[in-house]
Every structure is written in C-alpha cells, then in structure tokens.
Short mmCIF file of C-alpha atoms in Angstrom, two decimals:
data_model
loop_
_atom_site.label_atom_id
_atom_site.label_comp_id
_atom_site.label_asym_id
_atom_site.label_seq_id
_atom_site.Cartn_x
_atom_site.Cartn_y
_atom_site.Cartn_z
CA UNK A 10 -13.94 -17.00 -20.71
CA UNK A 11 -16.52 -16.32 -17.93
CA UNK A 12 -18.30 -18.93 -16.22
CA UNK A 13 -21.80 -17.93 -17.02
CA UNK A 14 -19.75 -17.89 -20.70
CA UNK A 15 -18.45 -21.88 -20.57
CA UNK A 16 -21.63 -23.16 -19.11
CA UNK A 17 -23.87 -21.41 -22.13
CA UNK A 18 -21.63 -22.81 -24.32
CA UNK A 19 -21.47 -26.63 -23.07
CA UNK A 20 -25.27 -26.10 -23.16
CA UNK A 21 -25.56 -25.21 -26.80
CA UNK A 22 -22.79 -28.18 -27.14
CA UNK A 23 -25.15 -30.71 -25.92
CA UNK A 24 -27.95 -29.49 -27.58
CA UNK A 25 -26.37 -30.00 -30.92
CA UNK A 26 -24.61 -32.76 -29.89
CA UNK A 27 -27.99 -34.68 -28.94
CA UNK A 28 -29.92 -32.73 -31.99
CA UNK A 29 -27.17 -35.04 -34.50
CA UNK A 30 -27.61 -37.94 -32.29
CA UNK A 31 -31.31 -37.88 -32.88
CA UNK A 32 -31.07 -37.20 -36.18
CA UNK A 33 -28.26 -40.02 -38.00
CA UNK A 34 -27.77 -42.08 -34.39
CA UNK A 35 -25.16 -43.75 -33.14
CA UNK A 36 -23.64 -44.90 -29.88
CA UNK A 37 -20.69 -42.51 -29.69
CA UNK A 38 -23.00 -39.50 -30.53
CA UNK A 39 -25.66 -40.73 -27.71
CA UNK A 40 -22.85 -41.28 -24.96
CA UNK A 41 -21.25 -37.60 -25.95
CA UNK A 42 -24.70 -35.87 -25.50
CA UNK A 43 -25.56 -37.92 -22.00
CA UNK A 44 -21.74 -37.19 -20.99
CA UNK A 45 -22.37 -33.52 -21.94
CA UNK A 46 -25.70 -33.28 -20.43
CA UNK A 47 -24.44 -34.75 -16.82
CA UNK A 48 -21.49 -32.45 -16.95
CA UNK A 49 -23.86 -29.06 -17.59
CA UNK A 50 -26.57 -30.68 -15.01
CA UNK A 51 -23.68 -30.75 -12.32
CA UNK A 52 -22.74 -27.46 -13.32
CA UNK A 53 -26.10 -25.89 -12.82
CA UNK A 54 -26.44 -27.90 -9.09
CA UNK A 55 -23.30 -26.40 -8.27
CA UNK A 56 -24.26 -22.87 -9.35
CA UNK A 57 -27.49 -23.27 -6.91
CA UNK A 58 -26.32 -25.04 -3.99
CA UNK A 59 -22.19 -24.74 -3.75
CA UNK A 60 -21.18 -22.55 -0.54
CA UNK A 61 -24.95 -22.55 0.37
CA UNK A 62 -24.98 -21.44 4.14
CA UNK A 63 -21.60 -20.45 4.46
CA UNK A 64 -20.90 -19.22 7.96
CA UNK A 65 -17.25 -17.65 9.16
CA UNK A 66 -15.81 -17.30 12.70
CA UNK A 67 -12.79 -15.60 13.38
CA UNK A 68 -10.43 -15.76 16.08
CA UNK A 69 -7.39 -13.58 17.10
CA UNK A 70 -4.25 -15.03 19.12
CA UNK A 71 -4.70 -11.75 21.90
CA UNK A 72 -6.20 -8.82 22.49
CA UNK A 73 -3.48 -6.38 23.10
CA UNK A 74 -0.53 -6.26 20.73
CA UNK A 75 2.63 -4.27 20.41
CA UNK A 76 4.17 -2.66 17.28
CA UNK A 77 6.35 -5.02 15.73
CA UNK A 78 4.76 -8.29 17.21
CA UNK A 79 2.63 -11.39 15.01
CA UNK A 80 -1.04 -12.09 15.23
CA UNK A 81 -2.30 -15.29 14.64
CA UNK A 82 -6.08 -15.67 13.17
CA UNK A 83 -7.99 -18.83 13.15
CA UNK A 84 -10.53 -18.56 10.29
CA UNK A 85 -13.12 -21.37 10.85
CA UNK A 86 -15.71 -21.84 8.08
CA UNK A 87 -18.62 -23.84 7.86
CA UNK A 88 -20.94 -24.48 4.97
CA UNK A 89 -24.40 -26.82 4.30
CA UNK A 90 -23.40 -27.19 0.63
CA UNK A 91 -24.00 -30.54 -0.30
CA UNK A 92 -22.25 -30.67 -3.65
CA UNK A 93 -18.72 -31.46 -3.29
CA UNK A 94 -16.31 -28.83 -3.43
CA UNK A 95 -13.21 -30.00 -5.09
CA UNK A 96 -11.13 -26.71 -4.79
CA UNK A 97 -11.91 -23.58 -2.60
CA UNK A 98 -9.83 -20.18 -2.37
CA UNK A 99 -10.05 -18.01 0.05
CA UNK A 100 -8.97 -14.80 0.22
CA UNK A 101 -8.67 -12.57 3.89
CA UNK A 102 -7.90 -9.14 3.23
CA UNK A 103 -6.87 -6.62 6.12
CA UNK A 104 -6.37 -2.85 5.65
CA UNK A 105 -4.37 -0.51 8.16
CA UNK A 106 -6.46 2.50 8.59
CA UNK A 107 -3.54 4.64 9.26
CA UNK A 108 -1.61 4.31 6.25
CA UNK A 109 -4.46 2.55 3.66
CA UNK A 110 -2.11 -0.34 3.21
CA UNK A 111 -4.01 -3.69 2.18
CA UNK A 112 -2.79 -7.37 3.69
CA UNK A 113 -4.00 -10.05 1.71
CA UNK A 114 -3.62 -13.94 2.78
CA UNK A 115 -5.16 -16.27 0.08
CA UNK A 116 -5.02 -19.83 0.16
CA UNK A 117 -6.22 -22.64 -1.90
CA UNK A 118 -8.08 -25.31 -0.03
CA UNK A 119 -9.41 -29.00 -1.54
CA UNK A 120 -12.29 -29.80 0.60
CA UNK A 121 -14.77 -31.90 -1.10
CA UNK A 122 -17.09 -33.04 1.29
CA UNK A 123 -15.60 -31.15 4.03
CA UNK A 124 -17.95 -29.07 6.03
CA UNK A 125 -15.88 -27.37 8.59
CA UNK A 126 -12.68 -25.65 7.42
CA UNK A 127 -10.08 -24.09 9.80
CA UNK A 128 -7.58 -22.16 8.56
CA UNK A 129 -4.75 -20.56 10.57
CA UNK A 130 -2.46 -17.79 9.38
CA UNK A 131 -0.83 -14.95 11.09
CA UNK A 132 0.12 -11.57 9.97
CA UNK A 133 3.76 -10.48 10.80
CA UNK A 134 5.76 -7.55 12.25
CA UNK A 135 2.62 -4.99 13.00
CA UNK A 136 2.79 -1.66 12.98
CA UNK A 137 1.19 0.76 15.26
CA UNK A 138 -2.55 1.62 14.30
CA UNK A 139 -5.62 0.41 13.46
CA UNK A 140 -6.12 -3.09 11.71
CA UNK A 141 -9.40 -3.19 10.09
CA UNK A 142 -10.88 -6.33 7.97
CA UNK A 143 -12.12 -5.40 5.04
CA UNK A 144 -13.37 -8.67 3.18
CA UNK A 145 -13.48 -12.39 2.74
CA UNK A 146 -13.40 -13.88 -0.51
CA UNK A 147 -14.65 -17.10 -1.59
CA UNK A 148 -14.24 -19.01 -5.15
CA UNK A 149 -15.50 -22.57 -5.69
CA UNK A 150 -15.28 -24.35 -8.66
CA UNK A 151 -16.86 -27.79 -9.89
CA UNK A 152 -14.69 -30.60 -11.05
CA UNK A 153 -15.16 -30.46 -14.79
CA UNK A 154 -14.35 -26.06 -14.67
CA UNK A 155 -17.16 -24.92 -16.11
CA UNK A 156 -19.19 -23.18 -12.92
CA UNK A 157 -17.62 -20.99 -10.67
CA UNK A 158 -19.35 -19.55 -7.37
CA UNK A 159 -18.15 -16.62 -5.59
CA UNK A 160 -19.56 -15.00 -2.46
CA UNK A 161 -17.96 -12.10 -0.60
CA UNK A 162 -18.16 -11.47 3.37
CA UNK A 163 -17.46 -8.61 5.19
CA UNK A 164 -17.57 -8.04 8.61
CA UNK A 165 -17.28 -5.06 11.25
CA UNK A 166 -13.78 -6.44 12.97
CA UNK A 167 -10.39 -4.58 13.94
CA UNK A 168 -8.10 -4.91 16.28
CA UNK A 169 -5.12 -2.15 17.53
CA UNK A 170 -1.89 -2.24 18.08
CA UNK A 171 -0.42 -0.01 20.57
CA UNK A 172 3.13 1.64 20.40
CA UNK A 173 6.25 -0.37 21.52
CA UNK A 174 7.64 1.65 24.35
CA UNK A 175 11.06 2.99 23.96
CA UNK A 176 13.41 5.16 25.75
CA UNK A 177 16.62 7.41 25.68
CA UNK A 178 19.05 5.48 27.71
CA UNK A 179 20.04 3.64 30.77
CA UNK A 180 20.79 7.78 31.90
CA UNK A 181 17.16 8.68 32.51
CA UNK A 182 15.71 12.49 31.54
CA UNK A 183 16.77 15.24 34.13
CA UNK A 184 14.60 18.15 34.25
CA UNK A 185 15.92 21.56 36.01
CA UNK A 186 13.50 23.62 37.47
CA UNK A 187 13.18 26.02 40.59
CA UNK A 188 12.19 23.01 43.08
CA UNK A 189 15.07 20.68 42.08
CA UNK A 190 15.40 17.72 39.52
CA UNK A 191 13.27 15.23 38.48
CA UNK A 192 14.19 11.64 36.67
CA UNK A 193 11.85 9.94 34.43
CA UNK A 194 14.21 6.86 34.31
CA UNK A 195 14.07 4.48 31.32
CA UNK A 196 11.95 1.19 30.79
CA UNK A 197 13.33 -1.48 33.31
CA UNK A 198 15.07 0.62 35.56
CA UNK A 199 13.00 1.94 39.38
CA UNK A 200 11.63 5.09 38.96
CA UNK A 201 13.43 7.80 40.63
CA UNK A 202 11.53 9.61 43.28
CA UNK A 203 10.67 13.46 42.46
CA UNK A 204 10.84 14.26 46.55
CA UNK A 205 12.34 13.09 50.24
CA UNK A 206 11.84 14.44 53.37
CA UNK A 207 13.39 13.63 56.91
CA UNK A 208 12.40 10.41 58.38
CA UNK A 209 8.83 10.57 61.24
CA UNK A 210 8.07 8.30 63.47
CA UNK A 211 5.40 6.09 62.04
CA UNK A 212 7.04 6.43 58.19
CA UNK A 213 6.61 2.77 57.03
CA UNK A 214 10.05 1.69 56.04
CA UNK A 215 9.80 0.54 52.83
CA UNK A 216 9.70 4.01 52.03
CA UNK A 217 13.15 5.13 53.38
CA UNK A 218 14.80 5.92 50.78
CA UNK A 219 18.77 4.58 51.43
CA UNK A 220 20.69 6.15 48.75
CA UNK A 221 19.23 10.31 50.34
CA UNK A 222 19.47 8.58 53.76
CA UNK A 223 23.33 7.23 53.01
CA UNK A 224 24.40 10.36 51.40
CA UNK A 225 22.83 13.01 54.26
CA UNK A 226 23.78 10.30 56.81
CA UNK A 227 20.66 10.98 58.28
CA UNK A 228 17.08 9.13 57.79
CA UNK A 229 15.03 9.97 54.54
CA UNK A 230 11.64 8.95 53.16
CA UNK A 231 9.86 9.23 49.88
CA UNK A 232 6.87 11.83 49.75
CA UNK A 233 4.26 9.82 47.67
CA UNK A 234 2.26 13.02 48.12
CA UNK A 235 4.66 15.34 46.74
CA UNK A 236 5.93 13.20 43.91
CA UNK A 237 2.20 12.36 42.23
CA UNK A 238 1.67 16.51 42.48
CA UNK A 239 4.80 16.36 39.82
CA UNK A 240 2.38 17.35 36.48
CA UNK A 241 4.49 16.63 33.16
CA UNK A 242 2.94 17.82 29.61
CA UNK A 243 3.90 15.89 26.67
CA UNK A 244 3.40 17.22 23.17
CA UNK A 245 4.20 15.94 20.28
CA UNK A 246 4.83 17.05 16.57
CA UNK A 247 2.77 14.87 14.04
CA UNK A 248 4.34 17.62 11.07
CA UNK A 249 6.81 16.67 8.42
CA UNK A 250 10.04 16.51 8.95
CA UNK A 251 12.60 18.78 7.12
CA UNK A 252 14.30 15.77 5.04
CA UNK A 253 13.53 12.99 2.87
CA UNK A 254 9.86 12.14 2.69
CA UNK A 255 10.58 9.11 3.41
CA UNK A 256 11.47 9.71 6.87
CA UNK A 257 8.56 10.73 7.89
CA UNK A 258 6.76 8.33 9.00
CA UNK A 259 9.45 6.52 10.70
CA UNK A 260 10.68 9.28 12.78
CA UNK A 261 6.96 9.90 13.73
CA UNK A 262 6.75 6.34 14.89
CA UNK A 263 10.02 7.14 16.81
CA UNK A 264 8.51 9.91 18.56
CA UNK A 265 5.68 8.04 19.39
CA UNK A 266 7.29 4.73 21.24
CA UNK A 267 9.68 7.53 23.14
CA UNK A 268 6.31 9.10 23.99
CA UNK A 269 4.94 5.58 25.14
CA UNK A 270 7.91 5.19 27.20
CA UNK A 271 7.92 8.33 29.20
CA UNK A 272 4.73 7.39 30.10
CA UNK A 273 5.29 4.27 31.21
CA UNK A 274 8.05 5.77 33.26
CA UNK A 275 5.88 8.02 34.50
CA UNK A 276 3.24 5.65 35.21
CA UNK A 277 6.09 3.56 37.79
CA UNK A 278 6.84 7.42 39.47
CA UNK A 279 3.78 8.13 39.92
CA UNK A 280 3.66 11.28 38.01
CA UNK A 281 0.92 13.01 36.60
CA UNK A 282 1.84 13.29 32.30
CA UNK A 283 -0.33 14.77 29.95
CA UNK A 284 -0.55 14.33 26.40
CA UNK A 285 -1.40 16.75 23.57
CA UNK A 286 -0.03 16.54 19.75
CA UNK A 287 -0.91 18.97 16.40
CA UNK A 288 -3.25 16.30 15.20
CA UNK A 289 -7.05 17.27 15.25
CA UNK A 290 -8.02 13.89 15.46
CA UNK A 291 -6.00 12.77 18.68
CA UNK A 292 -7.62 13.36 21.88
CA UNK A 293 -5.99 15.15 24.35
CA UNK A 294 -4.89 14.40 27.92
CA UNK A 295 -4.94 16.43 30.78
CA UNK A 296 -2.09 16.52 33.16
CA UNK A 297 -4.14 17.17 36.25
CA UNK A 298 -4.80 13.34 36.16
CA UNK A 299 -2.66 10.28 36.85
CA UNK A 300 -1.33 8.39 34.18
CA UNK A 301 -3.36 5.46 32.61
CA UNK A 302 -1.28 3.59 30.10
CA UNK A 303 -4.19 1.74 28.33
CA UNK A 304 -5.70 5.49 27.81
CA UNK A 305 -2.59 6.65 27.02
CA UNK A 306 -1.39 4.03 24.50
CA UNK A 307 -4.65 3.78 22.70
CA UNK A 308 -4.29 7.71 21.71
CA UNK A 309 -1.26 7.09 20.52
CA UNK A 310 -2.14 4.31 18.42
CA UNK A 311 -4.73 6.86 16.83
CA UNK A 312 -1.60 10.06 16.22
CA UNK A 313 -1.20 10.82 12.63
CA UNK A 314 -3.37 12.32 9.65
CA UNK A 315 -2.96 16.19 8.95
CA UNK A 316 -1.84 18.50 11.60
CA UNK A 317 -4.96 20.69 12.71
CA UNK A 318 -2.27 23.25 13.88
CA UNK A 319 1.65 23.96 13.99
CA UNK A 320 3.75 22.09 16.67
CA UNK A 321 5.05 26.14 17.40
CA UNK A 322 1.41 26.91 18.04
CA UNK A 323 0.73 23.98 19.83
CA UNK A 324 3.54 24.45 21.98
CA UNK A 325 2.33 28.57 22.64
CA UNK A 326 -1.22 26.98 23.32
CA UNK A 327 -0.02 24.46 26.10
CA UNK A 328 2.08 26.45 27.87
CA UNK A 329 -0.57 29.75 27.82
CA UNK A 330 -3.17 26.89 29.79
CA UNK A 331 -0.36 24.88 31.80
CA UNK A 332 -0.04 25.78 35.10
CA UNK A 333 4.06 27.42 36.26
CA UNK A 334 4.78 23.90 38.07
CA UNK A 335 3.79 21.70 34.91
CA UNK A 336 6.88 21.21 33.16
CA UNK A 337 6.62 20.58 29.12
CA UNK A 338 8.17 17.74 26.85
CA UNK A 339 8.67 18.62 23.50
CA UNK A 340 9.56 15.55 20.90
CA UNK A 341 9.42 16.57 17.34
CA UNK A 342 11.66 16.02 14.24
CA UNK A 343 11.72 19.48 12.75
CA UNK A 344 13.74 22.28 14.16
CA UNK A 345 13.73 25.93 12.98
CA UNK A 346 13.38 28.97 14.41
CA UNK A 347 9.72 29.12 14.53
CA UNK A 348 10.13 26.49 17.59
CA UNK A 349 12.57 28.23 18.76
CA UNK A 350 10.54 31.60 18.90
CA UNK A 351 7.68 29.74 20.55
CA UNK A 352 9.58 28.07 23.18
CA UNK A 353 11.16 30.80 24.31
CA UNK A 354 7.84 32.63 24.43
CA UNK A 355 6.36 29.83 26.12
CA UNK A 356 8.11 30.12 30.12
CA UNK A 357 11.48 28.34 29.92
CA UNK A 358 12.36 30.53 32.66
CA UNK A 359 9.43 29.89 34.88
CA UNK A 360 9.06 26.27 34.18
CA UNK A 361 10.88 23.01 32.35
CA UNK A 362 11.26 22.62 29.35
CA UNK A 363 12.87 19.97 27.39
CA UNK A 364 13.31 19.14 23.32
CA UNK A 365 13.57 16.06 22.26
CA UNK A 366 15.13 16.01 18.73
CA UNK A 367 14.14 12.92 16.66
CA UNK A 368 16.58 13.19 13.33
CA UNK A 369 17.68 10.62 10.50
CA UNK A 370 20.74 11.67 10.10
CA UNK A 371 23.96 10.44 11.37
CA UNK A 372 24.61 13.25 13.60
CA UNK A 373 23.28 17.20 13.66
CA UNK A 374 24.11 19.80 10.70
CA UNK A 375 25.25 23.24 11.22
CA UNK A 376 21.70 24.85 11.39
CA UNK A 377 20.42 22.16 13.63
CA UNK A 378 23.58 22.97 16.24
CA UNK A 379 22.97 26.56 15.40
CA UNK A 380 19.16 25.95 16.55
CA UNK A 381 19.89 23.79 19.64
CA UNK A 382 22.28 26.20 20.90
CA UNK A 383 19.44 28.82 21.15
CA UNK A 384 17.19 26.81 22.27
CA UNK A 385 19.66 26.58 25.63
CA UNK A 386 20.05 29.91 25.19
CA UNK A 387 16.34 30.20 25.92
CA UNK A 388 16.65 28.17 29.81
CA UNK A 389 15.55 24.73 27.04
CA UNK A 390 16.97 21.74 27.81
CA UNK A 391 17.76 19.65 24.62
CA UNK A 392 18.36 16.14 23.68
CA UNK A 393 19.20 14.56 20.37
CA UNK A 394 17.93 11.06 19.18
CA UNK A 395 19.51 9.71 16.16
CA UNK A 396 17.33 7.04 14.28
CA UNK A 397 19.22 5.67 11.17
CA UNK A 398 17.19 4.01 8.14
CA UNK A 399 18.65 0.83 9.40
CA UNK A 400 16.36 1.03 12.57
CA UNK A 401 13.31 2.26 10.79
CA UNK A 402 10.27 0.20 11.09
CA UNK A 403 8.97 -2.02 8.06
CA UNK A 404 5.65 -3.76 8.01
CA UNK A 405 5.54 -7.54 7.06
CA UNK A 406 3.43 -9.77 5.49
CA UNK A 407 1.27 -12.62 6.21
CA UNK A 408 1.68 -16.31 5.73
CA UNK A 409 0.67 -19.19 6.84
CA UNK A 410 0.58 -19.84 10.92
CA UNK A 411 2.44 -23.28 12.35
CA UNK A 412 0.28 -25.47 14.32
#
C-alpha cells in the first residue's frame, strides 16, 4: 500500500477507535486511540519536516582518469530536519553518455539524529567516454512505517575518461617514403628521431645522436627543425566491423587506445599528427599543428555515434586536402575492397601510407590476406592487430569505497 494509503487509513483507525472509546469507555479503548493518534501525529510531522533542507556535495577522487581505472566519490549530505530519521536510502545513479548504460549505487543508511552524512563509494573499471550524473534519490521513512518522504536531486555534473594508450610492440611503426623512414616507437621506449645531419660547431651535445654518429663513424646531430616538419594524419574508422556485433565496440575501443598511443609517441618525437575519423560529431585535428595530448585525448573520448561518412570516403577526402609530405595512418576493423579502391586512389605512391588492421579473430581469413596483399600491391604498408574476446574491455560496477 502507498504511504499517503497507510496514513489515511491509521487516521480513519483512530477516529473509530476514539469514536467507541467515547461512546462505551474503557481504558484499553482510550490508550489504543491516544497510541493511534501519537503514531498518525508523528507521521504527519515527518511528512512536513523529514529531509527539510537537504543539501548534497559531491566530490571526485581526480580529475583526469584513464579507461579501465576506479573513481572514488564522496557524497556528503546535510539536512535541517529535525525529526529523526531512523532509516535513509540513497540512491546515486550515473549514466555513460556514449553507450546509455545506467550505474546505480544505493545504500541504506540509519541516521537518526544525524545531520551530516558522508558516504564514499567508487565506481570500477571505466570505460572511455562521458560519465554524466543523472539523479540522487532519497527515501526516509518514520519508525512506525506509515510515512514515507522522497525527494529527488539532480545536478549538472560529469566527468571523462580519456583512452588508455596502447601500442603495437616493442618494434615501433616504420613508415617508407621518398625522404627515408620514420619510427613512431611504442609507449616507454625514446622516440626515434625522423632526421640527423653532420655535427657544427656550436651543436649542443646532448643532441649528438651516438648510435648515426657510431655507425657513420663520423659526428651526427638531431635536426629538431626537420623532425617537428614530419606531419602524420591519423584517421580512424568509427563503422561496423564485418563480424559479430558484438565486436564492435571493442575493436573500436582498440582502435582508439592504438590511436592514443601514436600520439603520445608522437607527442615525445615531436611530430606534428593529425586526427580525423567518419564520425560527424568528432572534431577534427589539423596536422599543421603540434601535438597536444589533452586536445587530442579528449576527442577521442567523444569518437563514436553514427558515421557521417564512409571510412573509404574519409580516407579519399584526407588525402585530396593533405599535403604530398603528410603521410596517412589508417586504423579500422573492416577491410574490403572499397578501402582498397580508395587507398590506392588516395597517393600511396607519392606519400605513406599505412593500415592498421584491428580484427577479432585468431588470425586473418582468406579474403582478408587476399585484401592485404593488394593493399601492398598499392605502395600500402599493412599491419595486423589481433584482439581476442579475452582482451575485450568490460565495464564494472560500483560498490562501496574503503576508507
């Protein structure tokens, strides 16, 4: 029964209870009625003045977090009820704006005369995107069950979580193209320099570079200048993948921490990277700038929703406005001969281009050799990247934080 239901109905109780107390007396029939008239009193003072003020601050363990990392939130609440509460349950929930999925934490507090409640929890294993709160949920209820108060909070708050860089291997990427090779090397390995020239007088030494300068037997130094002119384009394909629906999402979320790490690596060169994807919604970046990983790790926190465009015609579009030097980075999990076609159109022998292919299955099919052949064919360099289910991201949950 509803609350507003049990309180109308201890009401009409007591007024029949007091009515037949009145009318043939007696002790046990007066102390019923009082008893029954302090109990729907208390109920009515709790319906007024329970959660009256109620005030919420929320705090968050950091600012920036990574995909697949905890937050812990500190609720504090404060209230001016003063009618004791004898049980309070909250409810938190959290919605992540990429995928819609809600995170609820609820717990059930016994405060009484408690004014200032802090509750701790922390939501586990995040995934990359947008956190948004959506509401706060309070229920208090008076001792004897008969009034319930609810209130409801909501509050403009989100936080994001930025991709978890990844890379290929401990090998590096190696790029051909008409003015020699350049390495974007993996996370935690020194950046390969894109240029040297012969040692001047008046080169500081800390930029000789000894492995040039042991091999020529001769002094070498980096060319800072040189090297930050490198321009790298990196698109990405946001479609589905030809497989199991179910792989979609985690081979997009592949392609985007490999796409987080070549910028990172690119960042520690020096090299100007650009970033564009088939996503309307995802800003673009320009090459002709130097890398700035908080830029570049917020868009990727935002890639996903429909495709505005092909990845075939994004890759046509990028290369028609690249200029020859800019070489391209292609990471996508769908290979046909569409991409094919537009790669080949797109330069290969002019500039560099290199395919990244992000797959689910244990190693390539028939078609997908066939394909990667061609794309060779075509002056493409290619690269596989196998991501099992057993290495596909899951979100968690949330439960209570340790002090």
């Amino acid at each position: 029964m509803k609350s507003w239901g049990k309180t109308t109905l201890l009401l009409i109780s007591c007024v029949l209870v007091i009515f037949l107390a009145y009318r043939q007396g007696g002790i046990a029939a007066w102390y019923l009625g009082i008893c029954l008239s302090l109990i729907w009193i208390q109920a009515g003072l709790f319906y007024v003045f329970a959660l009256k003020g109620l005030n919420l601050n929320r705090r968050l363990s950091g600012e920036v977090f990574l995909a697949g990392e905890d937050v812990t939130i500190v609720l504090e609440i404060q209230h001016r009820s003063w009618v004791p509460l004898p049980w309070l349950l909250l409810k938190e929930t959290w919605i992540h704006e990429g995928n819609g999925r809600k995170l609820t934490y609820s717990k059930l507090l016994f405060p009484w005369f408690q004014k200032s409640i802090l509750l701790p929890y922390k939501m586990t294993h995040l995934m990359r995107g947008s956190y948004r709160f959506a509401h706060l949920e309070a229920s208090a209820g008076d001792l004897f069950g008969f009034a319930l108060r609810k209130l409801q909070r909501e509050d403009l708050q989100r936080y994001v979580v930025y991709p978890r860089p990844d890379a290929l291997g401990r090998s590096g990427m190696t790029f051909q193209s008409e003015e020699g090779s350049t390495t974007l090397s993996s996370k935690g390995e020194t950046p390969l320099i894109s240029s040297v020239r012969d040692y001047v007088s008046g080169d500081p030494y800390h930029r000789i570079h000894w492995k040039s300068t042991a091999r020529l037997s001769r002094l070498m130094t980096k060319d800072p200048e040189q090297a930050a002119s490198t321009k790298w384009m990196l698109l990405l394909d946001v479609t589905p993948a030809a497989g199991p629906a179910e792989a979609v999402q985690p081979l997009l979320e592949k392609g985007v921490a490999l796409a987080a790490g070549f910028f990172e690596a690119a960042a520690g060169g020096r090299e100007s990277c650009g970033f564009a994807c088939s996503s309307s919604s995802v800003r673009r970046i320009a090459p002709t700038i130097r890398p700035d990983l908080t830029l570049a790790y917020e868009v990727l926190a935002s890639v996903g929703g429909k495709p505005a465009l092909s990845f075939p015609d994004l890759v046509r579009k990028e290369a028609a406005d690249l200029p020859l030097h800019a070489s391209m980075l292609c990471i996508t999990s769908t290979l046909d001969v569409s991409l094919v076609r537009a790669i080949a159109d797109s330069g290969t022998r002019r500039r560099a281009v290199h395919v990244i292919y992000v797959h689910a299955r244990p190693s390539l099919s028939v078609a997908e050799r066939e394909g990667a052949s061609q794309l060779q064919a075509a002056g493409c360099s290619f690269t596989e990247v196998p991501h099992p289910q057993s290495q596909w991201p899951r979100q968690g949950g949330v439960a209570d934080a340790t002090a």
